Amino acid sequence: MAFSGGTDSAVLLRLAASALDGRLLAVTAVGPIYVPGDTERARSLAAAWGILHYEIDLGPLSDPAFRANGPDRCYLCKRALFAALRRIAGESGLPHVLDGTNAEDARAFRPGLAAAAEFGVQSPLREAGLTKDGVRRLARDLGVPDPDRPAESCLCTRIPYGRELTAECLAQVRDGEGLLRNLGFSTVRLRHHGDLARIEVFPGEIGRLLDEALRVRVREGLAALGFRFVTVDLGGYRSGCFD
């Protein structure tokens, strides 16, 4: 099972562990494109639930097509992931590969779904018609920690299509978002536009972000990461703003 550490995959892992009686292997992709908090959570949950857990680094930045950051970036990444999971499943004598796609994901811009279909990946949450709210309710029923934690996506989604992906710019995004989370913004996106950082938070939190003392801390912190200009998006946070 592809296990990112997010709520969807945590719910599926909990259910699969109960239903499959140990015939389960959780696999988490790690590396510079992923939010560190999700990776740490995946390790913690798998250990707490006693589930065999592998981590794999697919090195997507070594692929020039992925690094070029076209609209097919997610497809290329998922194709590499599911190919690896199929190989691991075969070596482990496991007949199926699962992921945590839910019913709402199927209605959004998700190029990776095509890769899942190519490799015969099954998505039980989607097949059951579970939306995000339904998954969160199920998470509470199952005792999954922090069921309402904000959804995450890989750090590449913070960088406009066509701008090359580098380890350096991904680290800037990672550390910049870490700074903002440490200041109390639970849902935040730092969109990387070269030497300009564009911050998205929920509309109701924009006023706090512009508080004088906090504004200075954010400006200085992002300047230390290499951003010359820092802006706040008055539209607020929105998923998939570059899609």
GROMACS .gro file of C-alpha atoms in nm:
model
  243
    1MET     CA    1   0.000   0.000   0.000
    2ALA     CA    2   0.118   0.351  -0.086
    3PHE     CA    3   0.126   0.525   0.254
    4SER     CA    4   0.192   0.900   0.251
    5GLY     CA    5   0.107   0.958   0.617
    6GLY     CA    6  -0.194   1.179   0.538
    7THR     CA    7  -0.539   1.115   0.680
    8ASP     CA    8  -0.671   0.930   0.375
    9SER     CA    9  -0.386   0.681   0.362
   10ALA     CA   10  -0.383   0.647   0.743
   11VAL     CA   11  -0.751   0.547   0.744
   12LEU     CA   12  -0.694   0.299   0.462
   13LEU     CA   13  -0.390   0.153   0.638
   14ARG     CA   14  -0.587   0.109   0.961
   15LEU     CA   15  -0.869  -0.069   0.777
   16ALA     CA   16  -0.634  -0.281   0.567
   17ALA     CA   17  -0.434  -0.389   0.870
   18SER     CA   18  -0.753  -0.511   1.034
   19ALA     CA   19  -0.886  -0.688   0.725
   20LEU     CA   20  -0.569  -0.846   0.589
   21ASP     CA   21  -0.432  -1.008   0.906
   22GLY     CA   22  -0.070  -0.909   0.852
   23ARG     CA   23  -0.061  -0.961   0.475
   24LEU     CA   24   0.018  -0.596   0.429
   25LEU     CA   25   0.322  -0.384   0.352
   26ALA     CA   26   0.312  -0.004   0.380
   27VAL     CA   27   0.549   0.184   0.148
   28THR     CA   28   0.629   0.554   0.184
   29ALA     CA   29   0.811   0.757  -0.080
   30VAL     CA   30   1.065   0.992   0.080
   31GLY     CA   31   1.291   1.263  -0.051
   32PRO     CA   32   1.319   1.639  -0.104
   33ILE     CA   33   0.982   1.679  -0.277
   34TYR     CA   34   0.781   1.567   0.028
   35VAL     CA   35   0.662   1.763   0.333
   36PRO     CA   36   0.874   1.637   0.626
   37GLY     CA   37   0.580   1.623   0.867
   38ASP     CA   38   0.398   1.364   0.655
   39THR     CA   39   0.704   1.140   0.634
   40GLU     CA   40   0.755   1.154   1.011
   41ARG     CA   41   0.387   1.080   1.070
   42ALA     CA   42   0.399   0.779   0.836
   43ARG     CA   43   0.691   0.633   1.032
   44SER     CA   44   0.519   0.697   1.363
   45LEU     CA   45   0.181   0.547   1.268
   46ALA     CA   46   0.327   0.236   1.105
   47ALA     CA   47   0.540   0.172   1.412
   48ALA     CA   48   0.251   0.234   1.653
   49TRP     CA   49   0.022  -0.002   1.460
   50GLY     CA   50   0.288  -0.270   1.415
   51ILE     CA   51   0.279  -0.262   1.035
   52LEU     CA   52   0.575  -0.359   0.817
   53HIS     CA   53   0.691  -0.033   0.661
   54TYR     CA   54   0.936   0.042   0.382
   55GLU     CA   55   1.068   0.379   0.271
   56ILE     CA   56   1.184   0.434  -0.086
   57ASP     CA   57   1.357   0.732  -0.245
   58LEU     CA   58   1.277   0.732  -0.615
   59GLY     CA   59   1.505   1.029  -0.685
   60PRO     CA   60   1.261   1.210  -0.915
   61LEU     CA   61   1.492   1.511  -0.954
   62SER     CA   62   1.730   1.287  -1.150
   63ASP     CA   63   1.462   1.259  -1.423
   64PRO     CA   64   1.496   1.555  -1.666
   65ALA     CA   65   1.128   1.526  -1.768
   66PHE     CA   66   1.013   1.552  -1.406
   67ARG     CA   67   1.260   1.830  -1.330
   68ALA     CA   68   1.123   2.030  -1.626
   69ASN     CA   69   0.801   2.062  -1.421
   70GLY     CA   70   0.540   2.031  -1.692
   71PRO     CA   71   0.169   1.969  -1.630
   72ASP     CA   72   0.244   1.595  -1.648
   73ARG     CA   73   0.480   1.615  -1.347
   74CYS     CA   74   0.240   1.435  -1.111
   75TYR     CA   75   0.183   1.160  -1.366
   76LEU     CA   76   0.557   1.101  -1.405
   77CYS     CA   77   0.604   1.085  -1.028
   78LYS     CA   78   0.313   0.848  -0.970
   79ARG     CA   79   0.419   0.627  -1.260
   80ALA     CA   80   0.759   0.581  -1.098
   81LEU     CA   81   0.599   0.520  -0.758
   82PHE     CA   82   0.347   0.263  -0.876
   83ALA     CA   83   0.607   0.083  -1.087
   84ALA     CA   84   0.820   0.050  -0.774
   85LEU     CA   85   0.522  -0.067  -0.567
   86ARG     CA   86   0.433  -0.329  -0.829
   87ARG     CA   87   0.791  -0.457  -0.818
   88ILE     CA   88   0.794  -0.467  -0.436
   89ALA     CA   89   0.453  -0.638  -0.429
   90GLY     CA   90   0.576  -0.903  -0.670
   91GLU     CA   91   0.892  -0.966  -0.469
   92SER     CA   92   0.681  -0.991  -0.150
   93GLY     CA   93   0.420  -1.226  -0.297
   94LEU     CA   94   0.143  -0.970  -0.261
   95PRO     CA   95  -0.115  -0.957  -0.543
   96HIS     CA   96  -0.255  -0.606  -0.501
   97VAL     CA   97  -0.138  -0.246  -0.475
   98LEU     CA   98  -0.359   0.005  -0.291
   99ASP     CA   99  -0.362   0.381  -0.251
  100GLY     CA  100  -0.563   0.631  -0.047
  101THR     CA  101  -0.737   0.822  -0.328
  102ASN     CA  102  -1.085   0.930  -0.215
  103ALA     CA  103  -1.399   1.006  -0.415
  104GLU     CA  104  -1.333   1.382  -0.424
  105ASP     CA  105  -0.982   1.334  -0.562
  106ALA     CA  106  -1.131   1.168  -0.869
  107ARG     CA  107  -1.317   1.492  -0.949
  108ALA     CA  108  -1.010   1.714  -0.919
  109PHE     CA  109  -0.707   1.765  -1.146
  110ARG     CA  110  -0.508   1.450  -1.060
  111PRO     CA  111  -0.279   1.340  -1.347
  112GLY     CA  112  -0.148   1.065  -1.118
  113LEU     CA  113  -0.479   0.881  -1.146
  114ALA     CA  114  -0.385   0.780  -1.500
  115ALA     CA  115  -0.067   0.618  -1.368
  116ALA     CA  116  -0.269   0.434  -1.103
  117ALA     CA  117  -0.495   0.297  -1.374
  118GLU     CA  118  -0.198   0.183  -1.583
  119PHE     CA  119  -0.060  -0.023  -1.296
  120GLY     CA  120  -0.394  -0.158  -1.177
  121VAL     CA  121  -0.378   0.023  -0.843
  122GLN     CA  122  -0.695  -0.010  -0.638
  123SER     CA  123  -0.840   0.281  -0.440
  124PRO     CA  124  -1.084   0.136  -0.182
  125LEU     CA  125  -1.186   0.475  -0.037
  126ARG     CA  126  -1.283   0.603  -0.381
  127GLU     CA  127  -1.457   0.277  -0.469
  128ALA     CA  128  -1.662   0.309  -0.148
  129GLY     CA  129  -1.764   0.665  -0.244
  130LEU     CA  130  -1.595   0.821   0.059
  131THR     CA  131  -1.540   1.197   0.036
  132LYS     CA  132  -1.289   1.387   0.248
  133ASP     CA  133  -1.550   1.456   0.517
  134GLY     CA  134  -1.645   1.089   0.522
  135VAL     CA  135  -1.282   0.986   0.558
  136ARG     CA  136  -1.236   1.228   0.849
  137ARG     CA  137  -1.542   1.089   1.026
  138LEU     CA  138  -1.409   0.739   0.975
  139ALA     CA  139  -1.069   0.848   1.107
  140ARG     CA  140  -1.230   0.965   1.430
  141ASP     CA  141  -1.421   0.638   1.463
  142LEU     CA  142  -1.101   0.439   1.410
  143GLY     CA  143  -0.897   0.647   1.654
  144VAL     CA  144  -0.657   0.778   1.390
  145PRO     CA  145  -0.458   1.062   1.553
  146ASP     CA  146  -0.531   1.420   1.442
  147PRO     CA  147  -0.809   1.327   1.196
  148ASP     CA  148  -0.868   1.690   1.095
  149ARG     CA  149  -0.508   1.769   1.006
  150PRO     CA  150  -0.484   1.975   0.687
  151ALA     CA  151  -0.428   1.788   0.363
  152GLU     CA  152  -0.082   1.818   0.215
  153SER     CA  153   0.064   1.780  -0.131
  154CYS     CA  154   0.422   1.745  -0.247
  155LEU     CA  155   0.636   2.057  -0.241
  156CYS     CA  156   0.652   2.069  -0.622
  157THR     CA  157   0.295   2.203  -0.626
  158ARG     CA  158   0.430   2.532  -0.487
  159ILE     CA  159   0.629   2.600  -0.802
  160PRO     CA  160   0.464   2.718  -1.128
  161TYR     CA  161   0.466   2.477  -1.422
  162GLY     CA  162   0.762   2.538  -1.649
  163ARG     CA  163   0.998   2.659  -1.375
  164GLU     CA  164   1.269   2.399  -1.324
  165LEU     CA  165   1.253   2.198  -1.003
  166THR     CA  166   1.577   2.201  -0.803
  167ALA     CA  167   1.673   2.075  -0.460
  168GLU     CA  168   1.751   2.434  -0.365
  169CYS     CA  169   1.410   2.582  -0.447
  170LEU     CA  170   1.230   2.288  -0.283
  171ALA     CA  171   1.437   2.344   0.032
  172GLN     CA  172   1.340   2.712   0.028
  173VAL     CA  173   0.972   2.614   0.014
  174ARG     CA  174   1.012   2.349   0.286
  175ASP     CA  175   1.193   2.581   0.525
  176GLY     CA  176   0.970   2.879   0.450
  177GLU     CA  177   0.654   2.682   0.520
  178GLY     CA  178   0.818   2.543   0.832
  179LEU     CA  179   0.877   2.898   0.952
  180LEU     CA  180   0.513   2.990   0.896
  181ARG     CA  181   0.383   2.675   1.067
  182ASN     CA  182   0.601   2.749   1.367
  183LEU     CA  183   0.430   3.088   1.381
  184GLY     CA  184   0.091   2.918   1.412
  185PHE     CA  185  -0.036   2.891   1.052
  186SER     CA  186  -0.154   2.531   1.020
  187THR     CA  187  -0.256   2.549   0.653
  188VAL     CA  188  -0.006   2.744   0.446
  189ARG     CA  189   0.143   2.740   0.099
  190LEU     CA  190   0.456   2.927   0.000
  191ARG     CA  191   0.444   2.967  -0.377
  192HIS     CA  192   0.791   3.003  -0.525
  193HIS     CA  193   0.827   3.261  -0.803
  194GLY     CA  194   1.205   3.285  -0.825
  195ASP     CA  195   1.319   3.558  -0.588
  196LEU     CA  196   0.957   3.629  -0.489
  197ALA     CA  197   0.769   3.428  -0.226
  198ARG     CA  198   0.387   3.441  -0.237
  199ILE     CA  199   0.222   3.330   0.086
  200GLU     CA  200  -0.124   3.171   0.096
  201VAL     CA  201  -0.308   3.123   0.426
  202PHE     CA  202  -0.680   3.099   0.502
  203PRO     CA  203  -0.850   3.438   0.435
  204GLY     CA  204  -0.939   3.475   0.803
  205GLU     CA  205  -0.570   3.455   0.896
  206ILE     CA  206  -0.440   3.717   0.654
  207GLY     CA  207  -0.490   3.997   0.907
  208ARG     CA  208  -0.274   3.820   1.165
  209LEU     CA  209  -0.004   3.764   0.909
  210LEU     CA  210   0.010   4.140   0.856
  211ASP     CA  211   0.053   4.218   1.225
  212GLU     CA  212   0.365   4.437   1.243
  213ALA     CA  213   0.582   4.217   1.465
  214LEU     CA  214   0.484   3.898   1.284
  215ARG     CA  215   0.525   4.061   0.944
  216VAL     CA  216   0.883   4.155   1.026
  217ARG     CA  217   0.966   3.801   1.148
  218VAL     CA  218   0.823   3.650   0.830
  219ARG     CA  219   0.999   3.899   0.605
  220GLU     CA  220   1.335   3.852   0.773
  221GLY     CA  221   1.300   3.475   0.789
  222LEU     CA  222   1.220   3.442   0.420
  223ALA     CA  223   1.491   3.689   0.325
  224ALA     CA  224   1.740   3.465   0.507
  225LEU     CA  225   1.625   3.179   0.281
  226GLY     CA  226   1.707   3.383  -0.029
  227PHE     CA  227   1.379   3.557  -0.119
  228ARG     CA  228   1.418   3.922  -0.216
  229PHE     CA  229   1.045   3.992  -0.221
  230VAL     CA  230   0.765   3.857  -0.001
  231THR     CA  231   0.395   3.898  -0.080
  232VAL     CA  232   0.069   3.783   0.076
  233ASP     CA  233  -0.197   3.651  -0.163
  234LEU     CA  234  -0.518   3.837  -0.078
  235GLY     CA  235  -0.720   3.554  -0.232
  236GLY     CA  236  -0.603   3.326   0.048
  237TYR     CA  237  -0.517   2.958   0.035
  238ARG     CA  238  -0.656   2.756  -0.254
  239SER     CA  239  -0.562   2.406  -0.351
  240GLY     CA  240  -0.409   2.352  -0.695
  241CYS     CA  241  -0.372   2.720  -0.779
  242PHE     CA  242  -0.138   2.642  -1.070
  243ASP     CA  243  -0.361   2.373  -1.225
   0.00000   0.00000   0.00000
